[in-house]
Short mmCIF file of C-alpha atoms in Angstrom, two decimals:
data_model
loop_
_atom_site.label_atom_id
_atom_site.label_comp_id
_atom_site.label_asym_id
_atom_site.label_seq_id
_atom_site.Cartn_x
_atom_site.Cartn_y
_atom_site.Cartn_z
CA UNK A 1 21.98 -20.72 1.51
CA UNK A 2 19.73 -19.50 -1.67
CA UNK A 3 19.13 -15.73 -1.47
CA UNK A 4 15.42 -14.64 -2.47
CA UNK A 5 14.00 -10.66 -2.86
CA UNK A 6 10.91 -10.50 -2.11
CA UNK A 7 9.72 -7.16 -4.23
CA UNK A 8 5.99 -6.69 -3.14
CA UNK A 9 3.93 -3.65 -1.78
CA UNK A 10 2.05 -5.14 0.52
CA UNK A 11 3.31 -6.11 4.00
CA UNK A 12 1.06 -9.27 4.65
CA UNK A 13 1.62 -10.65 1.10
CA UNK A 14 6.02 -9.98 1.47
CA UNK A 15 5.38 -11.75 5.30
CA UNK A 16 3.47 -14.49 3.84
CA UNK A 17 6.03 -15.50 1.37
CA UNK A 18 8.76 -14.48 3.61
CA UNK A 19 7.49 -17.39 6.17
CA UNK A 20 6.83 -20.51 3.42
CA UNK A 21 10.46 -19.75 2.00
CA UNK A 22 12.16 -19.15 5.11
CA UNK A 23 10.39 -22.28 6.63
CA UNK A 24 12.22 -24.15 3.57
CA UNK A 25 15.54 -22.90 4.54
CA UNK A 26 15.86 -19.61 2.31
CA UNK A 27 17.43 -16.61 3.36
CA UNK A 28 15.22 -13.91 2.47
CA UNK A 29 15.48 -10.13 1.45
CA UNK A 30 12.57 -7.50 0.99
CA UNK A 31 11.51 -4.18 -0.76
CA UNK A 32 8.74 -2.47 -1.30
CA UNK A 33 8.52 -1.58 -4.95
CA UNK A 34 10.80 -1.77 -8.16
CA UNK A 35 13.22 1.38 -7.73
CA UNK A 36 13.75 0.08 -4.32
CA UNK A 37 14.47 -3.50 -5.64
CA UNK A 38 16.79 -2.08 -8.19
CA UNK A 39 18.88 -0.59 -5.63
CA UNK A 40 19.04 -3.75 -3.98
CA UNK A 41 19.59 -5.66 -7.20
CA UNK A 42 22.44 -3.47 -7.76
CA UNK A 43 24.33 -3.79 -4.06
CA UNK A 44 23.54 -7.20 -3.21
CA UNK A 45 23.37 -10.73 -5.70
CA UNK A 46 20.29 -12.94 -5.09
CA UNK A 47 19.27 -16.24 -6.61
CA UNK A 48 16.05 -15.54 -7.36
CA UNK A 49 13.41 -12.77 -7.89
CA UNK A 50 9.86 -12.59 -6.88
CA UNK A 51 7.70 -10.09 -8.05
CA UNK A 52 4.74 -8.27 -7.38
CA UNK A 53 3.04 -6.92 -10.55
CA UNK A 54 1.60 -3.73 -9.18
CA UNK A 55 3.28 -1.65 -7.16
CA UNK A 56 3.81 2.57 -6.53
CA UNK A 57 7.03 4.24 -8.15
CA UNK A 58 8.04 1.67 -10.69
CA UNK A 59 5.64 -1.96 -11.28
CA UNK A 60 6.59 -5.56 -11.71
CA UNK A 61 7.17 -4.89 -15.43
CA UNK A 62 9.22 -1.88 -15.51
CA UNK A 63 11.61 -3.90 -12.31
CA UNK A 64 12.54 -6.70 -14.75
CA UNK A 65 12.71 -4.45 -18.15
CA UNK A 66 15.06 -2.40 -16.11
CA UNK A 67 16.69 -5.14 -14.73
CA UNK A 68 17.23 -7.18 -17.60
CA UNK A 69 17.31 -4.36 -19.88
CA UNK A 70 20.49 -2.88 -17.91
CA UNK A 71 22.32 -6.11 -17.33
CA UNK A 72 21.94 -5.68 -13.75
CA UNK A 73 20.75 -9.17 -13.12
CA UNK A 74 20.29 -12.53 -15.06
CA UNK A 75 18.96 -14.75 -12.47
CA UNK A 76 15.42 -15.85 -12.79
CA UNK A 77 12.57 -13.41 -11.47
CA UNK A 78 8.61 -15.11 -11.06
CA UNK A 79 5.86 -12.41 -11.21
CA UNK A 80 3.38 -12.60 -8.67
CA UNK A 81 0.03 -11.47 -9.94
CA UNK A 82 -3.71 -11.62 -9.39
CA UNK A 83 -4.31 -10.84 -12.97
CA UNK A 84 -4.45 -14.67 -14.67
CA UNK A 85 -5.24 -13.75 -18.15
CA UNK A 86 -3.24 -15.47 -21.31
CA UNK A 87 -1.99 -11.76 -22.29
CA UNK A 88 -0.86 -10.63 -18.64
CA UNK A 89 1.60 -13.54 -18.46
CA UNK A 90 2.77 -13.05 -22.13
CA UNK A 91 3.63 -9.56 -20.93
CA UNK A 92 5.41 -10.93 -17.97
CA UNK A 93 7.56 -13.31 -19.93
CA UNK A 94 8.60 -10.68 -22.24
CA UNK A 95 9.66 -8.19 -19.61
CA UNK A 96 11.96 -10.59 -18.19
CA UNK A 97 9.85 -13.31 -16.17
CA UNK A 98 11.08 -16.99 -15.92
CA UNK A 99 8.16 -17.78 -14.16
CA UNK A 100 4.01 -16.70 -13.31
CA UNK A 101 1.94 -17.70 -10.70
CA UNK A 102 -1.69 -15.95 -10.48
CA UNK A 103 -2.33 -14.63 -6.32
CA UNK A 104 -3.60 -15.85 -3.86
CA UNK A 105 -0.12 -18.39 -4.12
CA UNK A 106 -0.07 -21.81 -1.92
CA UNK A 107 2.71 -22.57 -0.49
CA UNK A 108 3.79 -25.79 -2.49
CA UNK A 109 2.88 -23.66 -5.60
CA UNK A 110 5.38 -21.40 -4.69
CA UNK A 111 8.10 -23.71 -3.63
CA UNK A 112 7.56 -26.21 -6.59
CA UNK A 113 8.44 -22.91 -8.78
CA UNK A 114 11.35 -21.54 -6.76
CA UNK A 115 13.04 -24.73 -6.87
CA UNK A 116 12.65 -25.76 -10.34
CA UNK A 117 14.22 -22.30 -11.05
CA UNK A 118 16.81 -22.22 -8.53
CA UNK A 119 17.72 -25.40 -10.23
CA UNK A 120 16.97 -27.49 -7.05
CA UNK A 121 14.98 -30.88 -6.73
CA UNK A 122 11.63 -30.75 -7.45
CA UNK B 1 4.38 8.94 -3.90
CA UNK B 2 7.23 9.89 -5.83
CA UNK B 3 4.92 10.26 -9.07
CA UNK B 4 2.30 12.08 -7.51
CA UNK B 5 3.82 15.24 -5.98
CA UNK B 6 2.66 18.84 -5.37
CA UNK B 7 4.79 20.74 -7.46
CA UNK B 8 5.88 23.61 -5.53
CA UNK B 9 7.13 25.48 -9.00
CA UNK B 10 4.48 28.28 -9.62
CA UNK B 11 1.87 27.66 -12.14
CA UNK B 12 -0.20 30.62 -13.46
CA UNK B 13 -3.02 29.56 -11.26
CA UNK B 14 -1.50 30.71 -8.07
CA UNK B 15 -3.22 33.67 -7.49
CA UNK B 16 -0.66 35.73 -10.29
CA UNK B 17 -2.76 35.13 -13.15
CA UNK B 18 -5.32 33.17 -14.86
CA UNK B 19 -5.09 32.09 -18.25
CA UNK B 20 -7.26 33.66 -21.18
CA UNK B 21 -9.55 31.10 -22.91
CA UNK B 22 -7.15 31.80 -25.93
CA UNK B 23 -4.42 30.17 -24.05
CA UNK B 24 -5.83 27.46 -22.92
CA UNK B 25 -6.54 26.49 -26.31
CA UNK B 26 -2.34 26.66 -27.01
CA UNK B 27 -2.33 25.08 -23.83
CA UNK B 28 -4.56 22.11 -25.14
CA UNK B 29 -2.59 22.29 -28.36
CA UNK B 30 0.82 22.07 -27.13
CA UNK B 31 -0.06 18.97 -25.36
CA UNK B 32 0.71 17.31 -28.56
CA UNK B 33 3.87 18.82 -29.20
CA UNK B 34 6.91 16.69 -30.26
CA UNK B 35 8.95 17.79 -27.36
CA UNK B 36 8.62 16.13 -23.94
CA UNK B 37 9.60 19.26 -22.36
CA UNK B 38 6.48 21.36 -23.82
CA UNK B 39 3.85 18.96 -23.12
CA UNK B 40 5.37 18.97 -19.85
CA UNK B 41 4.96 22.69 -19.15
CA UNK B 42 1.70 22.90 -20.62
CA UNK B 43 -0.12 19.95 -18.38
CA UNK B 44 1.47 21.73 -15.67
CA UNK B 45 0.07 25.23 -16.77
CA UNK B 46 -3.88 23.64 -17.90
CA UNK B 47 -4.28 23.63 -14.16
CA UNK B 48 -5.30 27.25 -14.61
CA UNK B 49 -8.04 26.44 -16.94
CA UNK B 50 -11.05 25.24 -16.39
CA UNK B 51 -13.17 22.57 -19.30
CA UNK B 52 -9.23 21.23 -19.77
CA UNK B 53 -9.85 17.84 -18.28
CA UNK B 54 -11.19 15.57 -21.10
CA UNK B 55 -7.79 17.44 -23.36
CA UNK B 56 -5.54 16.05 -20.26
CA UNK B 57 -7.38 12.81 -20.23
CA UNK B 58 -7.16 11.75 -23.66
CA UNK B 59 -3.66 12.75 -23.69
CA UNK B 60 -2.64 10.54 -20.75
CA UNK B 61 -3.64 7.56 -22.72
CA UNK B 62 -1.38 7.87 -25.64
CA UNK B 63 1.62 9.38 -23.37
CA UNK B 64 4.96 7.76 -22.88
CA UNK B 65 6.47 9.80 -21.26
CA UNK B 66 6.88 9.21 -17.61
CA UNK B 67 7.16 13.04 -16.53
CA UNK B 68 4.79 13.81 -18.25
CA UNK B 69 2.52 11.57 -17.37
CA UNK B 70 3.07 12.54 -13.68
CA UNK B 71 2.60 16.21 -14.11
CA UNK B 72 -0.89 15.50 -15.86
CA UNK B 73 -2.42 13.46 -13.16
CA UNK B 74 -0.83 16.09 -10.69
CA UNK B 75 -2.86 18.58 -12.72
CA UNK B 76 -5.92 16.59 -12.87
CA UNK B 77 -5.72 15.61 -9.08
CA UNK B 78 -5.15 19.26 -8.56
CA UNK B 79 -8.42 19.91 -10.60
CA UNK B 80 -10.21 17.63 -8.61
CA UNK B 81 -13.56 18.22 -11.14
CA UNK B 82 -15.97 15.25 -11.77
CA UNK B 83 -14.54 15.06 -15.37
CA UNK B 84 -10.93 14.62 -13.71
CA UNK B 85 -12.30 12.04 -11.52
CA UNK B 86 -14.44 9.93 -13.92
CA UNK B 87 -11.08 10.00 -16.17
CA UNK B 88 -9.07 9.00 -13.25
CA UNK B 89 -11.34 6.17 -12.39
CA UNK B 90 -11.52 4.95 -16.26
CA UNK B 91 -8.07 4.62 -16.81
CA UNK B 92 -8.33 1.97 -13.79
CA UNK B 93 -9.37 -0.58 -16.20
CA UNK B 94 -6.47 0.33 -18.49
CA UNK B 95 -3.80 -2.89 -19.47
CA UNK B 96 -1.24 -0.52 -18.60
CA UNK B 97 -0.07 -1.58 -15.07
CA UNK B 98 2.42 1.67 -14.73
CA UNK B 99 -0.89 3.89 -15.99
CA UNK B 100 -2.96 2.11 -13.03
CA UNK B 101 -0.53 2.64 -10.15
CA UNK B 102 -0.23 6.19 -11.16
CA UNK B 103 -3.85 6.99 -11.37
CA UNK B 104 -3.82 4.59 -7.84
CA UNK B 105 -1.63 6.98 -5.81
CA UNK B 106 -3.52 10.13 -7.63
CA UNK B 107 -6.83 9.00 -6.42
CA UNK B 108 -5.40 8.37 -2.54
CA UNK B 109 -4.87 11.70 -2.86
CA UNK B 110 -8.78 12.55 -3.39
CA UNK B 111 -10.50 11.41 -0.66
CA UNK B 112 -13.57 13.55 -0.39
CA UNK B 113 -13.78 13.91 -4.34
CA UNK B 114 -13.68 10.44 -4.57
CA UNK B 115 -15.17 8.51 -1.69
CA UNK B 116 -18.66 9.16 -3.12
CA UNK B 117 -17.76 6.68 -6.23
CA UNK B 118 -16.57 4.25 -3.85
CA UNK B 119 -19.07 1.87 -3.09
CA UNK B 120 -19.99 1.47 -6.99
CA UNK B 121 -16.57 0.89 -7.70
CA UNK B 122 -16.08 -1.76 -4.87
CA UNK B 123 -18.98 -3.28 -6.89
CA UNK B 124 -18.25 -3.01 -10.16
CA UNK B 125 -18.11 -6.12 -12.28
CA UNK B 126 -14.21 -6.10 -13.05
CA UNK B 127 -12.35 -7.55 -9.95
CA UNK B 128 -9.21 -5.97 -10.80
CA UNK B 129 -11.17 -2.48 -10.94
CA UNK B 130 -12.56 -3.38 -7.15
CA UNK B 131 -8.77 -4.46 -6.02
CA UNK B 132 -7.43 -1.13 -7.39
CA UNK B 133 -10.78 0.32 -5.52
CA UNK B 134 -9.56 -1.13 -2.41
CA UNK B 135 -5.64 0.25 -2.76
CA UNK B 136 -7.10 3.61 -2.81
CA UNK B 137 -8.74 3.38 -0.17
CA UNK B 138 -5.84 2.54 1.87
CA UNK B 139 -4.86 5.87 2.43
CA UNK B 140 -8.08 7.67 1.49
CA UNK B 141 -8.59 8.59 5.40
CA UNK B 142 -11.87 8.75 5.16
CA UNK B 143 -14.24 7.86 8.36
CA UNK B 144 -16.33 4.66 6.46
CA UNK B 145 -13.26 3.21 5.34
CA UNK B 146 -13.65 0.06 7.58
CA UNK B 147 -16.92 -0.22 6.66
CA UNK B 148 -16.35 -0.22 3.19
CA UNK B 149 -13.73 -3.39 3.54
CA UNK B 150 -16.11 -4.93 6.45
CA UNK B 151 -18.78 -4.71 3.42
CA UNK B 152 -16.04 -6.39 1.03
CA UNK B 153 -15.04 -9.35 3.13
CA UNK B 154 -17.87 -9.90 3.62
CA UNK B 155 -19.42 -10.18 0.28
CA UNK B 156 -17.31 -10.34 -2.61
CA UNK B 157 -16.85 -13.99 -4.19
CA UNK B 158 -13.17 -12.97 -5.70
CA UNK B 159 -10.69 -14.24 -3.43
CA UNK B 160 -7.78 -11.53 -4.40
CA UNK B 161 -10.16 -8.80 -3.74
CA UNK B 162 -10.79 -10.26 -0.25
CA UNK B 163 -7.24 -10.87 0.32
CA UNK B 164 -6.55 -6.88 -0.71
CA UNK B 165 -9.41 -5.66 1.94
CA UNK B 166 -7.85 -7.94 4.38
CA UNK B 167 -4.27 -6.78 4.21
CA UNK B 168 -5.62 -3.03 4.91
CA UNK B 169 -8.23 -3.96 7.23
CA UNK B 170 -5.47 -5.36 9.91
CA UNK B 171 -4.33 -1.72 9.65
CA UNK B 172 -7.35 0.01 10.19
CA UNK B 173 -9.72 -2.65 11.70
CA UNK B 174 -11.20 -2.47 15.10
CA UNK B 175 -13.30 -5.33 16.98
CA UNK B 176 -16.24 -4.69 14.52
CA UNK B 177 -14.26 -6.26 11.66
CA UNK B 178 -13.73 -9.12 13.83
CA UNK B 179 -16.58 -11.21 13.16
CA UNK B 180 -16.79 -10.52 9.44
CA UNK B 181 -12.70 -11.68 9.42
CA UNK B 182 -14.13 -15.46 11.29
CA UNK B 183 -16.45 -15.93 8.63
CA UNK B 184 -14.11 -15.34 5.54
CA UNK B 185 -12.14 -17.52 7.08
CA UNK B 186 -14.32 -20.06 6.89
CA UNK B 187 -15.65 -18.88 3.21
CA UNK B 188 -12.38 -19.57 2.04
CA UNK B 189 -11.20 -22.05 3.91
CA UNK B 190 -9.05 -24.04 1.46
CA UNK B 191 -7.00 -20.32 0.85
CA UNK B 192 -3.91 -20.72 2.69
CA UNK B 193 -3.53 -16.70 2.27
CA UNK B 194 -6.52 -15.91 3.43
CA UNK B 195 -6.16 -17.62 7.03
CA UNK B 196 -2.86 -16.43 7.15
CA UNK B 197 -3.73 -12.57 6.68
CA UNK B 198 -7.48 -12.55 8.45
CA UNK B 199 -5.50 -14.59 11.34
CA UNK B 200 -2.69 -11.45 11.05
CA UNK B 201 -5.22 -8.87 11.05
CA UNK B 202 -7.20 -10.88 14.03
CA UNK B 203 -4.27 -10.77 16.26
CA UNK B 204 -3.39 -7.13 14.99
CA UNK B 205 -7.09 -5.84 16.23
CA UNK B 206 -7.25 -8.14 19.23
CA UNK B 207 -3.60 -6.26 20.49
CA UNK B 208 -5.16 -2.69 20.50
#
């Protein structure tokens, strides 16, 4: 089974996601900002990040630069964001992001984009 | 916060000794100084002198460096002037998301310098100015908190603002919220995330 961390703030948005990936037979993981997702990133492999932009302690960005940055993890991270301009997803991609979807996400949005990166059927 | 602490180190305004004008203007000075550790020690020690907020201000823009960044917005929350504030609340609509979060978590820690900007900051015409709005007050504690996010369901067109007030208000909502919750529900009907977190913060306010 494909392991997915979750790294949002907000409860409701990390149980939202949590239930349309679970529902599509993902095993799911959770934390609550970027230094916590970095410790997980470090203990535990995944398959695939998702990522909240804005968070306390360290943000979406400064998760993947770290991540990516300190060879702690290749595998592909999507940034979750309510910001949908041109330049906020540029910024994304170059921190690290494989993939951007602008909030609030549907739930075949979000599949459609986990699967193509996961490398799964479409 | 982690960023946002109290420092318990002393400062020289605890009661020991208040800076001369004279060195507050070093103060302001070394805020530009080459070394991290300087600027450091004199955001923390500007907390002593009063007029210092604009110097702070314009040198949390241009700073990189993360410490330092966190002991000026310490200093300014400590400050707590309107200059401090109107800073705080500009540097909302800055592209830097680490900048934002910081100034975020500073501002929670305001909540009676603060809550009077509210409700023209829930309105303002930047929607990612009235979602950072509504992450303060999530832990502003202040007693029209609910009414605020009742008023912001209830009005605002932007979905992800919405969706922010509706996360918090299944924390702090009581039965008043409940009708305002039905009819975003049906405002946004087609917005799988908003049924799913106004039906969460239903069934979270219908349990207590």
């Amino acid at each position: 089974m494909k392991r997915i961390l979750i790294v949002d703030d907000a409860a409701t948005v990390r149980m939202y996601h949590r239930n349309i990936l679970e529902s599509a037979g993902y095993s799911v993981d959770e934390a609550l900002n970027g230094i916590e997702a970095i410790e997980k990133a470090l203990q535990e492999s995944f398959d695939l990040y998702i990522v909240d932009v804005n968070m306390p302690k360290l943000d979406g960005y400064g998760f993947l630069r770290e991540l990516r940055g300190e060879n702690i993890s290749q595998v592909p991270a999507i940034m979750v964001s309510t910001e949908a301009e041109a330049n906020d997803q540029v910024a994304a991609f170059k921190a690290g992001a494989n993939g951007y979807l602008v909030k609030p996400v549907k739930p075949e949005q979000l599949l459609t984009h986990v699967r193509l990166l996961i490398g799964e059927t479409v | 916060m982690a960023f946002i602490k109290k420092t318990t180190s002393p400062t020289i305004n605890d009661g020991q000794h208040t800076p001369e004008v004279r060195d507050c203007q070093t103060l302001l000075t070394q805020l530009s100084s080459t070394d991290a550790s300087e600027r450091r020690t004199a955001a923390r020690e500007l907390v002593g002198c009063p007029d210092c907020a604009n110097g702070l201000m314009e040198r949390l823009k241009i700073e990189t460096e993360i410490s330092v960044r966190e002991v000026i917005l310490t200093t300014l929350t400590r400050l707590g002037d309107p200059v401090s504030i109107a800073g705080m609340v500009e540097c909302l609509r800055s592209e830097d998301a680490a900048l934002r979060n910081e100034v975020v978590e500073a501002m929670k820690l305001l909540p009676q310098e603060v809550a009077p900007m509210m409700l023209g900051l829930l309105a303002d015409e930047d929607p990612d100015v009235r979602i950072f709005t509504v992450n303060v007050l999530e832990s502003l504690c202040h007693p029209d908190v609910e009414a605020w996010l009742i008023q912001v369901i209830s009005n605002d067109d932007h979905v992800n603002v919405c969706a922010t007030a509706v996360d918090l208000l299944g924390e702090v909502g009581s039965v008043d919220a409940i009708g305002p919750l039905e009819q975003l529900k049906a405002r946004f009907v087609n917005e799988p995330y908003i049924q799913f977190a106004a039906n969460l913060a239903l069934s979270r306010i219908n349990e207590n």
